[in-house]
GROMACS .gro file of C-alpha atoms in nm:
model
  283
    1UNK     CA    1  -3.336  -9.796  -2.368
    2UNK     CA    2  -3.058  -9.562  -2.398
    3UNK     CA    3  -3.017  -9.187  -2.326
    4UNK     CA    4  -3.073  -9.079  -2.620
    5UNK     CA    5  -3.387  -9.249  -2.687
    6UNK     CA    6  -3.530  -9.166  -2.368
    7UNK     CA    7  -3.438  -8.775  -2.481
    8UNK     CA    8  -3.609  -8.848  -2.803
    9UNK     CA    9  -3.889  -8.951  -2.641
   10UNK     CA   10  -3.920  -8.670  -2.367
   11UNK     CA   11  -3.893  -8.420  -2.692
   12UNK     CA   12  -4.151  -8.608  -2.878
   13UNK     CA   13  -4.411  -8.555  -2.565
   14UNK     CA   14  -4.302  -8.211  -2.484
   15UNK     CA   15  -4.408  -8.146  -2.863
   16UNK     CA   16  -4.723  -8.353  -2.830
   17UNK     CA   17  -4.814  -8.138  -2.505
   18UNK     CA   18  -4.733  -7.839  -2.679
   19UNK     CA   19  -4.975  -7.924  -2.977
   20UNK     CA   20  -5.206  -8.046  -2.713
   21UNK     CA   21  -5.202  -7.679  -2.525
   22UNK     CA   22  -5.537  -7.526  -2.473
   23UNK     CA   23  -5.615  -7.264  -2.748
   24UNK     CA   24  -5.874  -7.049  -2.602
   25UNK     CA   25  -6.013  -6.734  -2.828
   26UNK     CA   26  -5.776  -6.498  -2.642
   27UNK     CA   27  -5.621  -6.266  -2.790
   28UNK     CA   28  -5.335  -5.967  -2.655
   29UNK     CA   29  -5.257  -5.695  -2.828
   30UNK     CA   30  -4.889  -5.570  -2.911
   31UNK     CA   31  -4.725  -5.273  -3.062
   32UNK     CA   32  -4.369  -5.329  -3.221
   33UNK     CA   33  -4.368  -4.944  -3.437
   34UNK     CA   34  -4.087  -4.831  -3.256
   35UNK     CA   35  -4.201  -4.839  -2.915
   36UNK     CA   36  -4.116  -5.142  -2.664
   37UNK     CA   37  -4.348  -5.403  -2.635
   38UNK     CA   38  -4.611  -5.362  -2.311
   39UNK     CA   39  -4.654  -5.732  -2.347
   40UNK     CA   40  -4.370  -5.981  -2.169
   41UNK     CA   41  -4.380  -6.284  -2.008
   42UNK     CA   42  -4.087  -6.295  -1.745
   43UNK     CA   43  -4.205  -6.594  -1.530
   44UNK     CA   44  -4.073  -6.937  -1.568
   45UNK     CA   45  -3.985  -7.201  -1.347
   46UNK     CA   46  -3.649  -7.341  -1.492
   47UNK     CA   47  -3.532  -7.083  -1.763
   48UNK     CA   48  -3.479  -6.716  -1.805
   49UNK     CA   49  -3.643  -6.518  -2.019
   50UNK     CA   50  -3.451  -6.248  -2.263
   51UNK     CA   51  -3.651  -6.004  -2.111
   52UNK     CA   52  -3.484  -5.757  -1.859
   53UNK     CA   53  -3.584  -5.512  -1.613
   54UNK     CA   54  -3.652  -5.104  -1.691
   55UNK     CA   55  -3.397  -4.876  -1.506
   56UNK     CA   56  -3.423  -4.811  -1.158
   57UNK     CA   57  -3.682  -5.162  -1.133
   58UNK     CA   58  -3.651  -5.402  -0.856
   59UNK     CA   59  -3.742  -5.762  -0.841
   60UNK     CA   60  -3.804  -6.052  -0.564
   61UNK     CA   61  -3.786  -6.398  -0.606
   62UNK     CA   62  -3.850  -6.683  -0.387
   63UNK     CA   63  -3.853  -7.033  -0.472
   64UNK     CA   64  -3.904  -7.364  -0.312
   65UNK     CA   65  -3.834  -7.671  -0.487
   66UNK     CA   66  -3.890  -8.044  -0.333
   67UNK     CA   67  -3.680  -8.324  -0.532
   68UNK     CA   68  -3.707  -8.687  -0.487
   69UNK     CA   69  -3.422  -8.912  -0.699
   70UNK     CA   70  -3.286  -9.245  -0.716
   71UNK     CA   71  -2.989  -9.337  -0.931
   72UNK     CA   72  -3.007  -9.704  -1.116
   73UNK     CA   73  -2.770  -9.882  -1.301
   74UNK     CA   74  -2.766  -9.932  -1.695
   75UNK     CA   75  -2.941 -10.270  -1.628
   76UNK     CA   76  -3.272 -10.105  -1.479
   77UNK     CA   77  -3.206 -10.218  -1.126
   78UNK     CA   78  -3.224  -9.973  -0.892
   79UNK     CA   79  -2.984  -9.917  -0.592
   80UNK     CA   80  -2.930  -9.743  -0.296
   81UNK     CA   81  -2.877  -9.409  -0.441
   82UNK     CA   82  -3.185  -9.207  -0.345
   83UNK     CA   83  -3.249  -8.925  -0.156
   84UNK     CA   84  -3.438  -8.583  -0.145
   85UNK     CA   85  -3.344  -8.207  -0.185
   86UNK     CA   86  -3.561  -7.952  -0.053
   87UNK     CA   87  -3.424  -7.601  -0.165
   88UNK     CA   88  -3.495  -7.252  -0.084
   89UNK     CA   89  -3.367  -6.991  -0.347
   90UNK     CA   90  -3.376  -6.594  -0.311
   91UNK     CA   91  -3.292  -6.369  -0.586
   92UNK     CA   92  -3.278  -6.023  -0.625
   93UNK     CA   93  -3.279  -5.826  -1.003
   94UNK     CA   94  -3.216  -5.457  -1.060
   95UNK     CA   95  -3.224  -5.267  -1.373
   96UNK     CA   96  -2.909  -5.000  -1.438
   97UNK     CA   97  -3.065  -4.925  -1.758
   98UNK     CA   98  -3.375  -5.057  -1.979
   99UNK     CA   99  -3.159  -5.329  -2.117
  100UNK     CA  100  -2.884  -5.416  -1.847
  101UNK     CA  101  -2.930  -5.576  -1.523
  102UNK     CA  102  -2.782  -5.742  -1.230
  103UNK     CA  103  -2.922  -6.039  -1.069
  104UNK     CA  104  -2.803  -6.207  -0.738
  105UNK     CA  105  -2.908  -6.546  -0.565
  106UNK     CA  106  -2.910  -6.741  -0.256
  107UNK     CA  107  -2.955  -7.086  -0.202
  108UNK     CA  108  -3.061  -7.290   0.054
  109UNK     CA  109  -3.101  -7.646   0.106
  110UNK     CA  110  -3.157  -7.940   0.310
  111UNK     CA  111  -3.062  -8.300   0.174
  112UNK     CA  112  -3.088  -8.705   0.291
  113UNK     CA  113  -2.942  -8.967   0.070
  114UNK     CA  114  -2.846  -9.303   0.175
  115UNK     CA  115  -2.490  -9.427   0.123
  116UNK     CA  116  -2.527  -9.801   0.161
  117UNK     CA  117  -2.763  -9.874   0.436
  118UNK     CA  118  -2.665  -9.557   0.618
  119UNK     CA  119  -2.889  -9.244   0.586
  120UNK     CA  120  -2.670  -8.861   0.543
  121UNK     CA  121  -2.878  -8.551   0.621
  122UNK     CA  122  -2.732  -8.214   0.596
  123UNK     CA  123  -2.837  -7.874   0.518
  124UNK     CA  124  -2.649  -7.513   0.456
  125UNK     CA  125  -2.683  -7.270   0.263
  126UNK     CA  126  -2.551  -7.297  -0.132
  127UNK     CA  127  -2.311  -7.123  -0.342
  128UNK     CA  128  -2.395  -6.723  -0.346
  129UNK     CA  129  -2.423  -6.629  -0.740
  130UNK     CA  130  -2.444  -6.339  -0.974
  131UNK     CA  131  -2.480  -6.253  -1.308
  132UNK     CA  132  -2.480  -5.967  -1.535
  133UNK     CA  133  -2.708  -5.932  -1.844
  134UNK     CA  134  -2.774  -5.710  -2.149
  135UNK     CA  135  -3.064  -5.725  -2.377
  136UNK     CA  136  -2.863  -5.732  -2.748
  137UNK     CA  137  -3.140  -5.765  -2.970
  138UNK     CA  138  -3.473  -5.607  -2.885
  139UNK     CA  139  -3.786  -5.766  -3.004
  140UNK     CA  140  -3.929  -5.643  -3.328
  141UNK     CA  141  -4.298  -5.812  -3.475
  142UNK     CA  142  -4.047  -6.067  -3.651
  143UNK     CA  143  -3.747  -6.105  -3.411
  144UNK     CA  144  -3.672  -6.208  -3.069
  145UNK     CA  145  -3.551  -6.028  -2.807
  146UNK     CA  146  -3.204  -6.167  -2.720
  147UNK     CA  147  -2.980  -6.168  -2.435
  148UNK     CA  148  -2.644  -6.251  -2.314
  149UNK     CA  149  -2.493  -6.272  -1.959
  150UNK     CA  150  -2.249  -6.424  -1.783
  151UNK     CA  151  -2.213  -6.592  -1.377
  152UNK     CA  152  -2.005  -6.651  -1.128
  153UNK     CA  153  -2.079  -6.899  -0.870
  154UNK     CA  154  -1.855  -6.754  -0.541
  155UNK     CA  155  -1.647  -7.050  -0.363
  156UNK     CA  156  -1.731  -7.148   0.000
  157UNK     CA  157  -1.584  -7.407   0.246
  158UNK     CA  158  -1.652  -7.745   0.095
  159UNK     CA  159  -1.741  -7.902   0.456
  160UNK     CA  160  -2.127  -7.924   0.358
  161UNK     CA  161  -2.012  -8.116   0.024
  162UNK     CA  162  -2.190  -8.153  -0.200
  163UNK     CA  163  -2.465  -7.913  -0.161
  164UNK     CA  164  -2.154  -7.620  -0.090
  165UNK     CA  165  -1.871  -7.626  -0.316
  166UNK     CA  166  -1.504  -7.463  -0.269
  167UNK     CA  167  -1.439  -7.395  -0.616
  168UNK     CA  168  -1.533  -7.088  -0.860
  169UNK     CA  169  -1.761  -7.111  -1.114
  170UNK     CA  170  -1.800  -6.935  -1.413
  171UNK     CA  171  -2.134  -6.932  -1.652
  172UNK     CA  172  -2.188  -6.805  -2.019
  173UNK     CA  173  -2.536  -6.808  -2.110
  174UNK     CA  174  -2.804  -6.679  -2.407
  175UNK     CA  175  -3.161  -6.630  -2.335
  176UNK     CA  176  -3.422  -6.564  -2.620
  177UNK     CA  177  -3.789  -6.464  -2.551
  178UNK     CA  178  -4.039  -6.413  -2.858
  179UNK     CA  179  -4.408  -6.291  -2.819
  180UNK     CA  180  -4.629  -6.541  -3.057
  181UNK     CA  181  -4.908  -6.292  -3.169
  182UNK     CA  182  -5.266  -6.475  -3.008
  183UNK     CA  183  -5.040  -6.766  -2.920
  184UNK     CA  184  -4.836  -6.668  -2.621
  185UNK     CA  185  -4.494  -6.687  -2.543
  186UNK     CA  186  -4.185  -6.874  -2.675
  187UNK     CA  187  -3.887  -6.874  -2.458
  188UNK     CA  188  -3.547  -7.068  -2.556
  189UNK     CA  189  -3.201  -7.121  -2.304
  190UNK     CA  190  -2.846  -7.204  -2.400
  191UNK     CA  191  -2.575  -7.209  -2.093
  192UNK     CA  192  -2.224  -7.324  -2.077
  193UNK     CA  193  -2.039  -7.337  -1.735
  194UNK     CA  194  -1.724  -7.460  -1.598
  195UNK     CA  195  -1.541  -7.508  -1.248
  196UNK     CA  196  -1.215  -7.309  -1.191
  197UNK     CA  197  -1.004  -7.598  -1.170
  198UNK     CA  198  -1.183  -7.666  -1.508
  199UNK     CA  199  -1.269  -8.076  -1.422
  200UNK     CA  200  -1.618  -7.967  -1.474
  201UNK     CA  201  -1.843  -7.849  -1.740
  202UNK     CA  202  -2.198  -7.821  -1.760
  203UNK     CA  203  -2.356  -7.767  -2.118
  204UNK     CA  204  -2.791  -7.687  -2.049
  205UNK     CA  205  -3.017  -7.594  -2.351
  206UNK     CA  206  -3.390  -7.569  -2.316
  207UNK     CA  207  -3.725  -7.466  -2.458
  208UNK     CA  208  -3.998  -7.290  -2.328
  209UNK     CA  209  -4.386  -7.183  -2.406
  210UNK     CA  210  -4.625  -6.987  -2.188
  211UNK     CA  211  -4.981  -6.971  -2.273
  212UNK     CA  212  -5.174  -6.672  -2.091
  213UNK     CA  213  -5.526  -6.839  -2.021
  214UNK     CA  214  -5.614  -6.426  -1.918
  215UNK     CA  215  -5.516  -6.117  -1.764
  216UNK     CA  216  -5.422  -6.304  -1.430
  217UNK     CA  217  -5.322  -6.660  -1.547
  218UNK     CA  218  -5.103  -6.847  -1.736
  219UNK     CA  219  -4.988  -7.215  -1.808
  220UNK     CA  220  -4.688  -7.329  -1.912
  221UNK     CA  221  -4.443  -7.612  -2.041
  222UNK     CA  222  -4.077  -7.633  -2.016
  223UNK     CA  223  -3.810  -7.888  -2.146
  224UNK     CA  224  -3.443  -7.866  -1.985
  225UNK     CA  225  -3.155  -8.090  -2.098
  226UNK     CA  226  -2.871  -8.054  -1.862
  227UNK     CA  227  -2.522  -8.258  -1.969
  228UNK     CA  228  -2.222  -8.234  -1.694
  229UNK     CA  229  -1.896  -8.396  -1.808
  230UNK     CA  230  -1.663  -8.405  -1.517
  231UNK     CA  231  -1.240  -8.528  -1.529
  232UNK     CA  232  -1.125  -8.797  -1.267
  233UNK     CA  233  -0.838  -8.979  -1.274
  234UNK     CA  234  -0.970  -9.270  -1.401
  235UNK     CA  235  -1.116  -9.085  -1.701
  236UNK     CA  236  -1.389  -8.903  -1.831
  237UNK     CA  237  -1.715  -8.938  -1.664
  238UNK     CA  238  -2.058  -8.762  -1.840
  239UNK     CA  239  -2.454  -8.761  -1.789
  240UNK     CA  240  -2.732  -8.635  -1.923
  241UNK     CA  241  -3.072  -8.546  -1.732
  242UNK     CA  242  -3.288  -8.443  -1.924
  243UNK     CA  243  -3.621  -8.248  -1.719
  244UNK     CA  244  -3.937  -8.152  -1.829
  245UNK     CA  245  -4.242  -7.924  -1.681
  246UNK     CA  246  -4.593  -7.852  -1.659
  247UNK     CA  247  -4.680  -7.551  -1.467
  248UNK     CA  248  -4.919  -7.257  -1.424
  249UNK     CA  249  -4.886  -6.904  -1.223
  250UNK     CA  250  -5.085  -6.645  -1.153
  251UNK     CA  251  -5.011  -6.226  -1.167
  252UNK     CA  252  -5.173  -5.952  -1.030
  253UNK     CA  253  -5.218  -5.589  -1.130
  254UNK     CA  254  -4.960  -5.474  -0.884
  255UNK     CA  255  -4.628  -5.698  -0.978
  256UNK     CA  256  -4.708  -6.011  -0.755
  257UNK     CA  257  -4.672  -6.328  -0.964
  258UNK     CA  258  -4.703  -6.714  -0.788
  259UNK     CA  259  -4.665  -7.016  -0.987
  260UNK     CA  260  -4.698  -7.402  -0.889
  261UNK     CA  261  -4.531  -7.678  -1.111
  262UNK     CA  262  -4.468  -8.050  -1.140
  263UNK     CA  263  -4.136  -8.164  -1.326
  264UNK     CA  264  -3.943  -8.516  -1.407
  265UNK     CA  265  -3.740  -8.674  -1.561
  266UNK     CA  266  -3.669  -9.013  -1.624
  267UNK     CA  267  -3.359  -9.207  -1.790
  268UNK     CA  268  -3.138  -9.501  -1.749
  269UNK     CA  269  -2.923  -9.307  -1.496
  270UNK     CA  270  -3.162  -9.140  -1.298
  271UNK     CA  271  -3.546  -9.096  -1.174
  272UNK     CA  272  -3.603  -8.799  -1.079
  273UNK     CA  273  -3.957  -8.549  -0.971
  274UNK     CA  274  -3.987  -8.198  -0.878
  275UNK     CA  275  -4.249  -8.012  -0.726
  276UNK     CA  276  -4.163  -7.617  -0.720
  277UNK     CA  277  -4.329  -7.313  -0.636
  278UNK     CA  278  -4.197  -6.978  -0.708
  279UNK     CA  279  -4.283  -6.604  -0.600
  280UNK     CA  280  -4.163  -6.272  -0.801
  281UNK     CA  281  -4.228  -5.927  -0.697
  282UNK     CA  282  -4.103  -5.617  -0.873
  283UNK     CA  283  -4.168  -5.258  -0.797
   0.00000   0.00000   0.00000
């Protein structure tokens, strides 16, 4: 099977799941006559929401996020590429006005993979990032809120390669939330990055619905497609990993929000599963 039937297929389940999604008689109210909307949904374990925070509001994250993967070859057998991630990630948000905001983040992971029969463990901390965003479009009772941003991904020393990196990296990114009256929410992602030295592109769409079950929880699914094209000497070498997720979280009335979530993916490159759970505060 190639990659692009095994995307095909991961879209036609994420749509099947989505049909599938429990529709319970609940119902939230929303007022779009000129005022802002009370009702958002800025909680998701992969993507960002067009959403951004009021001025003067602060936000915590922290998120853990346990990978298992093992690469096989294009004839299904599998070799001695595998390994595990575990990664730590804090992020900060702050609003400078209702509609921009700066975010900042801080990974840190640990990592074992096996190069032939010899087993690597490492761990350091990641790649510092940060990103600006402003809300361009505000949501209306027919149109999304949109948002743009861009990243930068600050160098460090390259002697924990490859979870640390010693080049720059630069992100351009669109993030689109919409409230589906009785429904829930509708969240979609488009990102385009590159390394300084420009050998390495990343190109990331994905898809999004939440599904408030009430006032304190919420379920939701999320499809990622991720496709990194990187320049060797040889030539041109590309993947595609495609990732999708089945999650729910829970918020209370005083800006605490914890979610739990299973993710995978699985094509003719690489298996891959995710377990991941994620804390947000904001005051």
């Amino acid at each position: 099977m190639t990659l692009y039937c095994c995307a095909i297929k991961r879209i036609c389940n994420f749509y099947a799941l989505l049909f599938l999604f429990p529709l319970s008689s609940y119902a939230l109210a929303i007022d779009f006559d000129g005022h802002e909307s009370e009702h958002q949904q800025d909680f998701l374990f992969l993507l960002e929401e067009g959403y951004t925070q009021e001025k003067g509001e602060w936000q915590f994250g922290l998120s853990y996020q346990d990978v298992s993967y093992q690469d096989v070859s294009y004839s299904g057998e599998q070799n001695q590429k595998k390994g595990t991630d575990n990664v730590w990630k804090f992020g900060v948000e702050y609003g400078f006005t209702d509609r921009f905001q700066v975010e900042f983040f801080l990974p840190y992971q640990k990592s074992s993979w096996y190069q032939g029969n010899a087993k690597i463990n490492a761990s350091t901390a990641g790649n510092p990032e940060i990103e600006l965003i402003y809300q361009v479009i505000q949501e209306t009772s027919v149109v999304p809120v949109v948002s743009i941003g861009v990243g930068v991904e600050i160098a460090a020393s390259s002697d924990k390669a490859p979870i640390r990196s010693e080049e720059w990296g630069y992100e351009g990114f669109v993030n689109a939330s919409k409230y589906l009256e009785a429904w829930g929410f509708l969240h979609a992602n488009l990102a385009y990055g590159v390394a300084d030295k420009g050998d390495e592109t990343e190109l990331s769409y994905g898809l999004g619905f939440v599904r408030p079950i009430n006032d304190s929880f919420s379920a939701m699914i999320e499809y990622l497609v991720e496709r990194e094209q990187e320049d060797v000497l040889q030539g041109s070498n590309s993947k595609v990993l495609a990732q999708f997720t089945v999650g729910f979280s829970y918020q209370s009335n005083h800006g605490f929000i914890a979610g739990l979530a299973y993710g995978q993916s699985d094509n003719d490159e690489r298996l891959e599963r995710a377990f991941t759970v994620k804390f947000q505060y904001e005051f």
